[in-house]
Coordinates of C-alpha atoms in Angstrom, one line a residue:
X27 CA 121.0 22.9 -111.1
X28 CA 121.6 26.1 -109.0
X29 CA 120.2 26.0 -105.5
X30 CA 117.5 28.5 -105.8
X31 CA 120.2 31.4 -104.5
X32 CA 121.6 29.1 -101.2
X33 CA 124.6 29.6 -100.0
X34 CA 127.0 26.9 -101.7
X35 CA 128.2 24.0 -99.1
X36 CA 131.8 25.7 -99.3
X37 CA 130.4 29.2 -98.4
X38 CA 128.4 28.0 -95.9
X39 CA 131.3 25.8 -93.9
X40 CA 133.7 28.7 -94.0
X41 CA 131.1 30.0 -91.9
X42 CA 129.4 28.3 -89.9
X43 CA 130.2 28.2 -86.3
X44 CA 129.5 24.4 -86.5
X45 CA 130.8 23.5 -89.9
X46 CA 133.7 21.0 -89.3
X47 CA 131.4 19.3 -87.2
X48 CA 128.7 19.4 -90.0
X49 CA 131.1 18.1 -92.7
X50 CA 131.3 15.0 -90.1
X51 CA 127.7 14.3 -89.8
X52 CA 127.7 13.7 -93.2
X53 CA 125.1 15.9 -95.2
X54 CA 124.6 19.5 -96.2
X55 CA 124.0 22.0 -93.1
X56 CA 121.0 24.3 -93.2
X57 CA 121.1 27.3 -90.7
X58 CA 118.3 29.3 -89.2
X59 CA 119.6 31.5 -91.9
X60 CA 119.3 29.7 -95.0
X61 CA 115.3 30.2 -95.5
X62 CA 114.0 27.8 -98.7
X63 CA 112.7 29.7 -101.4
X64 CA 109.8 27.1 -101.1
X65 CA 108.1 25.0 -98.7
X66 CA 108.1 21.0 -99.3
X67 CA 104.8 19.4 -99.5
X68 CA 104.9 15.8 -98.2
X69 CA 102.2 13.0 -97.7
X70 CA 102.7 10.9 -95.2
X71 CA 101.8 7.4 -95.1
X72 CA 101.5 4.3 -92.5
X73 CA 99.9 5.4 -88.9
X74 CA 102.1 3.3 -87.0
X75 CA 105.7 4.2 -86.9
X76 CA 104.5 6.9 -89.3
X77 CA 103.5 9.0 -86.6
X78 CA 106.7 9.4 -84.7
X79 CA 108.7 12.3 -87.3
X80 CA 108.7 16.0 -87.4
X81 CA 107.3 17.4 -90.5
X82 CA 104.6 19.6 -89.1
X83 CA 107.2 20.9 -86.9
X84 CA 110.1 21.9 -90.0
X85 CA 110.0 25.2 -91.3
X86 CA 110.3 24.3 -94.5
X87 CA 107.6 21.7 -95.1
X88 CA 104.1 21.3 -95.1
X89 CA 102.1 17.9 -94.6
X90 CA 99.6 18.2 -97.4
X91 CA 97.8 14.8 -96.6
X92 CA 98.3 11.3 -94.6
X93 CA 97.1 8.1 -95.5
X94 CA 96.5 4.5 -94.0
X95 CA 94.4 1.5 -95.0
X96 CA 93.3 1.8 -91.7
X97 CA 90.6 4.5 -90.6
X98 CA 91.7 4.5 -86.7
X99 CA 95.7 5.1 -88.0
X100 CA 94.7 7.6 -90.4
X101 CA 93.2 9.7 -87.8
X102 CA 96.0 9.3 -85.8
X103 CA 98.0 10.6 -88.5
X104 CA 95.8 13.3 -88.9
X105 CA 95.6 14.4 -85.4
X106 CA 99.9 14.0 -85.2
X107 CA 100.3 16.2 -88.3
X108 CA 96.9 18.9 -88.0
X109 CA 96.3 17.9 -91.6
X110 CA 92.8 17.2 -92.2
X111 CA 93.2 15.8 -95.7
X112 CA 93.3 11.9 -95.7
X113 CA 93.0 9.1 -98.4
X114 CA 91.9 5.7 -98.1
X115 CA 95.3 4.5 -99.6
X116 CA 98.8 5.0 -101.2
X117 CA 97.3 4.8 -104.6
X118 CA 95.2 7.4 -103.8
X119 CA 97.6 9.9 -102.3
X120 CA 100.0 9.7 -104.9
X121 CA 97.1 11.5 -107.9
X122 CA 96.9 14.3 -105.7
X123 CA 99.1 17.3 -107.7
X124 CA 99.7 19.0 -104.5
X125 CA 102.1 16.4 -103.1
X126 CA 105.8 16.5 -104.3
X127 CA 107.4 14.3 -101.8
X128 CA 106.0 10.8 -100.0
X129 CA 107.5 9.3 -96.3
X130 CA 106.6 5.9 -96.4
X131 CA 106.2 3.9 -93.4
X132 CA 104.6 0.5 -94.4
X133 CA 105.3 -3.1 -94.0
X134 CA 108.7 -4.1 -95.8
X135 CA 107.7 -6.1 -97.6
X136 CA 105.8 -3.6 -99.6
X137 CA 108.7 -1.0 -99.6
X138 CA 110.0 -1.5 -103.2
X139 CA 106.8 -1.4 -104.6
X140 CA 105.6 1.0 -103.0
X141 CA 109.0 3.0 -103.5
X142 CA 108.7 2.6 -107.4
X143 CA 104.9 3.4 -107.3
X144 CA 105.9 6.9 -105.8
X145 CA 108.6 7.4 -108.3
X146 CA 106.6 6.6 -111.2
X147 CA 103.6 9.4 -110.0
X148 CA 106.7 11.9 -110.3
X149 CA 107.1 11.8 -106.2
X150 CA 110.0 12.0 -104.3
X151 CA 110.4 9.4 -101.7
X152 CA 111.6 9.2 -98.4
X153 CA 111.2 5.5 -97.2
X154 CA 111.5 3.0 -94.0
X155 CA 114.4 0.2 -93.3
X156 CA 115.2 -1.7 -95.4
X157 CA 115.4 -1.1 -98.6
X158 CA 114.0 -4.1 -100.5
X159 CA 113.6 -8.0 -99.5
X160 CA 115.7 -8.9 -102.8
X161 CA 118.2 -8.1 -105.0
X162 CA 116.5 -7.9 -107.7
X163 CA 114.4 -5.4 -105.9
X164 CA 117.1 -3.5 -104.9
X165 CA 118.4 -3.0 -108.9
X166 CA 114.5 -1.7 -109.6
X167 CA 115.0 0.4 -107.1
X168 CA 118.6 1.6 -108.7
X169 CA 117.1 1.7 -112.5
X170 CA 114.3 4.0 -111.1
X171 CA 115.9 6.5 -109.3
X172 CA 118.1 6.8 -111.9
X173 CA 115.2 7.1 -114.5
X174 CA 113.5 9.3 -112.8
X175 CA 115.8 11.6 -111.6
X176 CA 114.1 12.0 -107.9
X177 CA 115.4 11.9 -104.5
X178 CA 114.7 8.6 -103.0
X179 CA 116.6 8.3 -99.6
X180 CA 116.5 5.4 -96.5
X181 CA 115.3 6.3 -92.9
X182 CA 117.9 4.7 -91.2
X183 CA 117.7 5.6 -87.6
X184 CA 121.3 4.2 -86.7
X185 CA 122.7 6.3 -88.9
X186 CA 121.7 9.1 -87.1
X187 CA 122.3 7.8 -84.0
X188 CA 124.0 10.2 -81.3
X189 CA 127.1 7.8 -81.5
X190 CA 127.1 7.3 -85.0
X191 CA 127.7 11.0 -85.4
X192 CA 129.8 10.9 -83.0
X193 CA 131.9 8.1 -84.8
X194 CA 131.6 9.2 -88.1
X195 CA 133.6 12.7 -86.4
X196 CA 136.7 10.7 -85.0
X197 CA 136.7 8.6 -87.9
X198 CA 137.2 11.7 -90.1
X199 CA 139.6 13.5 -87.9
X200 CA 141.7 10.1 -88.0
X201 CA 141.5 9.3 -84.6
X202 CA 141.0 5.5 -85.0
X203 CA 143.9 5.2 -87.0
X204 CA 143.1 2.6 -88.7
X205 CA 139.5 1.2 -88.4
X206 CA 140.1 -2.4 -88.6
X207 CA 137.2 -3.8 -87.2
X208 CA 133.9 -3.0 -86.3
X209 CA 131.2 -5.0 -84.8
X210 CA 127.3 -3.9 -84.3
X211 CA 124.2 -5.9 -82.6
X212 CA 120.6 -5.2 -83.1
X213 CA 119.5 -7.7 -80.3
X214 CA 115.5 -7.7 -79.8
X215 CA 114.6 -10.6 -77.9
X216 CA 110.5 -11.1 -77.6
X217 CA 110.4 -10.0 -81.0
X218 CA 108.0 -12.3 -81.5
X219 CA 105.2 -10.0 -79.7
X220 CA 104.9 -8.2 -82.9
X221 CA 103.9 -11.1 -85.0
X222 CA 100.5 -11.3 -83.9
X223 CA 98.2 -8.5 -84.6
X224 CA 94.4 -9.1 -83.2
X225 CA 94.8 -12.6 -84.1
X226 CA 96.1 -12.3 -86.8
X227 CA 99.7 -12.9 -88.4
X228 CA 101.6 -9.6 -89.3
X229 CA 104.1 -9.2 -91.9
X230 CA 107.3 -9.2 -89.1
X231 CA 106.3 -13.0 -88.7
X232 CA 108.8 -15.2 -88.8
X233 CA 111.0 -12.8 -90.9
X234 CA 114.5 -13.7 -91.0
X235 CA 116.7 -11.3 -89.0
X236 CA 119.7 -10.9 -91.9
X237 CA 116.4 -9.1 -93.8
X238 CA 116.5 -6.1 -91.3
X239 CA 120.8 -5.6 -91.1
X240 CA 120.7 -1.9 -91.8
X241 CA 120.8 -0.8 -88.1
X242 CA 124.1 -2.9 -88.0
X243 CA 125.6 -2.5 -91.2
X244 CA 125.1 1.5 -91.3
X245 CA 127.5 1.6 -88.4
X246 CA 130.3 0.8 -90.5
X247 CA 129.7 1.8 -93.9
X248 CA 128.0 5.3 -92.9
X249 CA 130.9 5.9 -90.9
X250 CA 134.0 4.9 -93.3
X251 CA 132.4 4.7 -96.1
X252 CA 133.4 1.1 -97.3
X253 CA 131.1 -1.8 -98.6
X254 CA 130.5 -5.2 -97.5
X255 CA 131.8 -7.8 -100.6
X256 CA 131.5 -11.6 -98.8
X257 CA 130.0 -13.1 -96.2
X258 CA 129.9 -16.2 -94.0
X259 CA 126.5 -15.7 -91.6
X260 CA 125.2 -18.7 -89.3
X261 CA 121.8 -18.9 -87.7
X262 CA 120.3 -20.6 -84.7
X263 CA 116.5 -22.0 -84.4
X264 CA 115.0 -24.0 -81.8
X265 CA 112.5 -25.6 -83.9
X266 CA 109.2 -23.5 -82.5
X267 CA 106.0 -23.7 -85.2
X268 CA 107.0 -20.2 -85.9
X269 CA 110.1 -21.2 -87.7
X270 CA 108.4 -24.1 -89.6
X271 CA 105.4 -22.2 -91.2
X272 CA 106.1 -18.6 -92.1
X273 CA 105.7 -17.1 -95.6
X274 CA 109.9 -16.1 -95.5
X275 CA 110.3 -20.3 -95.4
X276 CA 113.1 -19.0 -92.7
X277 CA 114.1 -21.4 -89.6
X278 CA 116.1 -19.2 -87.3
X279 CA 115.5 -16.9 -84.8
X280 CA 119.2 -15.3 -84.4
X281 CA 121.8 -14.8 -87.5
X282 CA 125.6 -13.6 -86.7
X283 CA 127.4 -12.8 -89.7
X284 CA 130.8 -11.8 -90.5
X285 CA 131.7 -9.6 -93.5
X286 CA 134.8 -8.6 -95.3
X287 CA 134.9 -5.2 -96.3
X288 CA 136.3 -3.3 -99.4
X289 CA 139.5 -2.3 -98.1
X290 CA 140.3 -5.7 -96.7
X291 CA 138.7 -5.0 -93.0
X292 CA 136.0 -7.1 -91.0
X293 CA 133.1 -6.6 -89.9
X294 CA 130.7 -8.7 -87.2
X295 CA 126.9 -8.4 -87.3
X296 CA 124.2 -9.9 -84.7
X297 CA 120.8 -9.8 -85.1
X298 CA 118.7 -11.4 -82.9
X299 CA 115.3 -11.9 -82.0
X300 CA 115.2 -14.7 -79.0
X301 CA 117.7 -15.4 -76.3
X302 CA 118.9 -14.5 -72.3
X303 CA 120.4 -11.0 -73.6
X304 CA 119.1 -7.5 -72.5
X305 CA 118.2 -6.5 -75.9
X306 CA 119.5 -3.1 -77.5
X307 CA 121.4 -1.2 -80.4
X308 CA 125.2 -1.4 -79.6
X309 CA 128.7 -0.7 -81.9
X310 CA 132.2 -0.9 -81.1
X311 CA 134.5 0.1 -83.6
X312 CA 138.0 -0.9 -83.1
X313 CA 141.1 1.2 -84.5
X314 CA 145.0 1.1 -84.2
X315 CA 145.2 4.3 -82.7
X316 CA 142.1 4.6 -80.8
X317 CA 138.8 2.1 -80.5
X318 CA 135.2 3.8 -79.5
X319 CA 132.5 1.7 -77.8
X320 CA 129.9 1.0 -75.2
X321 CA 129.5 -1.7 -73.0
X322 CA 126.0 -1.2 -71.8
X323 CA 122.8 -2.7 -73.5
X324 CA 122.0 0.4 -74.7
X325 CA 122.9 3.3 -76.9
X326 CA 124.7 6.5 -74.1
X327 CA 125.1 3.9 -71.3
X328 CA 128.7 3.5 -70.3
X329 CA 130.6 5.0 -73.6
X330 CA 134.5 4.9 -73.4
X331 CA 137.5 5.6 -75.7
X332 CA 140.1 3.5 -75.7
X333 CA 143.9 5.1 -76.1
X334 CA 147.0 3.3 -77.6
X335 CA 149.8 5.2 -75.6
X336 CA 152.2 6.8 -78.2
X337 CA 154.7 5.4 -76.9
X338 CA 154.6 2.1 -75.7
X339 CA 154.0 1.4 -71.7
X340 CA 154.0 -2.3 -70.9
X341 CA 152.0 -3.4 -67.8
X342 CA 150.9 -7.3 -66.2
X343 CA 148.3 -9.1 -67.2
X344 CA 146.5 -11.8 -65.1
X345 CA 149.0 -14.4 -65.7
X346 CA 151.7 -11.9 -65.2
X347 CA 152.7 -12.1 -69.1
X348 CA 153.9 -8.2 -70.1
X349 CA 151.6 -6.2 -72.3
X350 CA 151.0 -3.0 -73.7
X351 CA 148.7 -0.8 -71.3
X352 CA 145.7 1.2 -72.9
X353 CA 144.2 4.6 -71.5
X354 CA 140.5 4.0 -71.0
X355 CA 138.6 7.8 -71.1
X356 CA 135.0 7.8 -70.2
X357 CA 133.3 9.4 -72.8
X358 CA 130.2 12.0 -72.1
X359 CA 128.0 11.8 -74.8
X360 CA 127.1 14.5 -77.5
X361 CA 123.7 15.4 -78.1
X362 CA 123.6 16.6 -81.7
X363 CA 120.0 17.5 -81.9
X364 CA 121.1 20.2 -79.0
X365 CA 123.2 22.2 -81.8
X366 CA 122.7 24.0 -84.8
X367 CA 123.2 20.9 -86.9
X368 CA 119.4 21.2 -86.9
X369 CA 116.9 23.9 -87.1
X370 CA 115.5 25.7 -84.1
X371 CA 112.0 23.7 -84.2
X372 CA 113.7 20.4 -84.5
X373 CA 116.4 20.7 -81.9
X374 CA 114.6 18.0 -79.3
X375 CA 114.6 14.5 -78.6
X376 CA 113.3 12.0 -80.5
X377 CA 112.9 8.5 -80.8
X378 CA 116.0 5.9 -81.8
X379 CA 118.4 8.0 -79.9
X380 CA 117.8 11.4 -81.5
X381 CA 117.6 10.3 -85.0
X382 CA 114.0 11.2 -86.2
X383 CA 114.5 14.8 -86.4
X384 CA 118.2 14.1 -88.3
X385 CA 116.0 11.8 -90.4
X386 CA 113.2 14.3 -91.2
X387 CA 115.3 17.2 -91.8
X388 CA 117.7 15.5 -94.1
X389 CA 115.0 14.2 -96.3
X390 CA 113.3 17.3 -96.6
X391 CA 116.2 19.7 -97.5
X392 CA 117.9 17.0 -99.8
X393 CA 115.0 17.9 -101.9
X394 CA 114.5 21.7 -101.6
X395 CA 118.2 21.9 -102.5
X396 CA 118.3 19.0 -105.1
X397 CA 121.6 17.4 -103.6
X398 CA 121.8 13.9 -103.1
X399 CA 120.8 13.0 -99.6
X400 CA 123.1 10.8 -96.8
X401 CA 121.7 8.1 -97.4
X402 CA 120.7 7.7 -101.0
X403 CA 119.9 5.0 -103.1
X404 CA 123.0 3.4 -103.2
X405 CA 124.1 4.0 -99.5
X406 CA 120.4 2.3 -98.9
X407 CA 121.3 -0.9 -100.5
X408 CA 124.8 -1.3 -99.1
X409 CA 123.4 -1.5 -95.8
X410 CA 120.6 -3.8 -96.9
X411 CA 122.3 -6.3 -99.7
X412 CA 124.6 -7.6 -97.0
X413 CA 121.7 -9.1 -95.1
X414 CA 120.3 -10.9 -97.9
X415 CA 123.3 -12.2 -99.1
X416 CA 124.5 -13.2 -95.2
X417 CA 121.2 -14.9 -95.0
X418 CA 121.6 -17.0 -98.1
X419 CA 124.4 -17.4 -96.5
X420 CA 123.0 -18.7 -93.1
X421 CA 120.4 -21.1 -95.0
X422 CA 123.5 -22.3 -96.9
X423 CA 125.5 -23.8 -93.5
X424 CA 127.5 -20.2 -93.5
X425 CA 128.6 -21.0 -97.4
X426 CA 131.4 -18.1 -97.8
X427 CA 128.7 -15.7 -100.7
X428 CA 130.3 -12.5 -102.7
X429 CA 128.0 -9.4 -101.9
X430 CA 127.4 -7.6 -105.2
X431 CA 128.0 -4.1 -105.8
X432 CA 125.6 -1.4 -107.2
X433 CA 128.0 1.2 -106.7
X434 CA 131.3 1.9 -107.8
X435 CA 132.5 2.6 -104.0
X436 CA 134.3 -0.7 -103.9

């Protein structure tokens, strides 16, 4: 279908000031000088994390209502998004005519219903990490999209992560060389604050950590693009009640997995909830040519590059044995929302390192120019099938388990 008299993506990177950049992020640009012929209408709903994006603030959308079982979070959506209109529930939201698109920020284990409930209304769908809890789900999910025809696409803040984009760029200007191995922690100790709500048991309690991989498993595959196919994951518990009476039936507290990829490479994934480790999002990706990583706890803090010289220099190492010598380059950190990869409004920080405005803006354009967006259905569940396969995997005494494909990017 034609884009409503947009500029094609080839026209507009032959001109934009930004475009091989662009190309590297990974989704369509859209200048202050492409205008949409038409504004997006989006509901919003789930007053927690809900309340933390930008779609008041895009030029091309407008937030036609909010909604939240709870009356203190719908107000709060409300008073983040000056819309006055508010339902009682999802159900609800998804009658009204007015709505064409949904951002979903509920509990995961309602995300697949909830994502095939806004398909089936004839709503596009924009929806928290991750995906689904099964596989099973995550075909439903597949079958729909594809029924339907609608955009449905993943907010996956590591994705967008400063670094990410950052990677994604030397990765696609073949600076790694080869990209042999990559290795991403989501560590998150005192997780467990979060399982107790007034009393009361919330959904995150005693959830296996493999069932929330995709702020790992995006750093690889959104980068170069392969798939995870087999896994061997291991996981440690210390036998607290919480690991002996949760509705997941799920006895660990940390899971490390390691993945083979589709071109033959590896991959290394920690997630963690408890331990003596200063939490944080970290990714090191290793190459032949050229590696990329930090070595602080936290996304920007100590980033370096890491040389091969072209031609070989051999230096000592501590037991005087000869080696080749590396170049280590300190590496100052691009901030992406700074430049015109965004729209004037958005360009601001935001939270997970930047990523909600790349995360609202992608959504919302995806649709207005019908055009699959980054991360679609299928890039959704190869960043979350890996974690339920590695956890299967992790109940099994790290059993070797075949991931299995949706896509044909294998």
């Amino acid at each position: 279908m034609e884009n409503s008299g947009l500029p094609t993506r080839r026209s507009f990177l032959q001109t934009s000031t930004l475009a091989a950049a662009g190309s590297l992020v990974g989704y369509h640009l859209l200048g202050e000088s492409e205008v949409a012929a038409k504004k997006l209408r989006v509901g919003i709903v789930g007053g927690g994390f809900g309340v933390n994006f930008q779609f008041h603030e895009h030029p091309d959308c407008i937030v036609e209502a909010v909604s939240d079982l709870r009356p203190e979070r719908r107000e709060k959506l409300k008073s983040t998004y000056k819309c006055d209109k508010a339902y009682d529930s999802l159900e609800e939201l998804v009658k009204d005519p007015k709505i064409e698109a949904v951002a979903l920020f509920t509990p995961v284990p309602d995300h697949s219903r909830h994502v095939l409930l806004c398909l089936a209304a004839g709503k596009h769908v924009l929806c928290a990490v991750p995906a689904a809890m099964t596989l099973e789900d995550c075909q439903k999910m597949i079958d729909a999209v594809k029924k339907t025809g609608l955009t449905y696409m993943m907010a996956e803040t590591s994705h967008w992560q400063q670094f990410t984009i950052s990677a994604r760029k030397f990765y696609r200007a073949g600076e790694f060389g080869s990209l042999y191995f990559v290795e991403s922690e989501y560590h998150h100790p005192g997780l467990e604050s979060l399982f107790f709500e007034n009393g009361q048991r919330t959904w995150r309690y005693g959830m296996a950590p493999m069932q929330y991989p995709t702020h790992c498993t995006s750093h690889l595959v959104s980068v170069s693009g392969e798939r995870l196919t087999e896994v061997t994951c291991h996981g440690w518990g210390d036998g607290n009640p919480i690991l002996k009476d949760n509705v997941y039936q799920n006895p660990f507290w940390n899971e490390t997995a390691f993945f083979k990829t589709s071109r033959g490479n590896s991959m290394r994934v920690a997630v963690w909830w408890r331990g003596a480790q200063p939490g944080g999002e970290r990714a090191r990706f290793y190459g032949d040519k050229m590696s990329f990583y930090y070595r602080g706890a936290q996304p920007g803090a100590d980033a370096v590059k890491v040389h091969s010289h072209a031609e070989p220099v051999l230096e000592k190492d501590a037991g005087g044995f000869s080696r080749f010598a590396q170049s280590v380059e300190h590496f100052e950190e691009v901030k992406w929302w700074q430049t015109d990869l965004l729209p004037a409004p958005l360009r601001h920080a935001s939270g997970h390192e930047g990523s909600h405005c790349f995360i609202t803006h992608e959504f919302i354009t995806a649709v207005l120019q019908q055009r699959k967006p980054a991360v679609d259905i299928y890039e959704a569940v190869a960043y979350t099938a890996p974690g339920i396969v590695a956890h299967q995997s992790a109940l099994k005494g790290g059993e070797l388990l075949k991931v299995p494909q949706f896509d044909a990017k294998v």
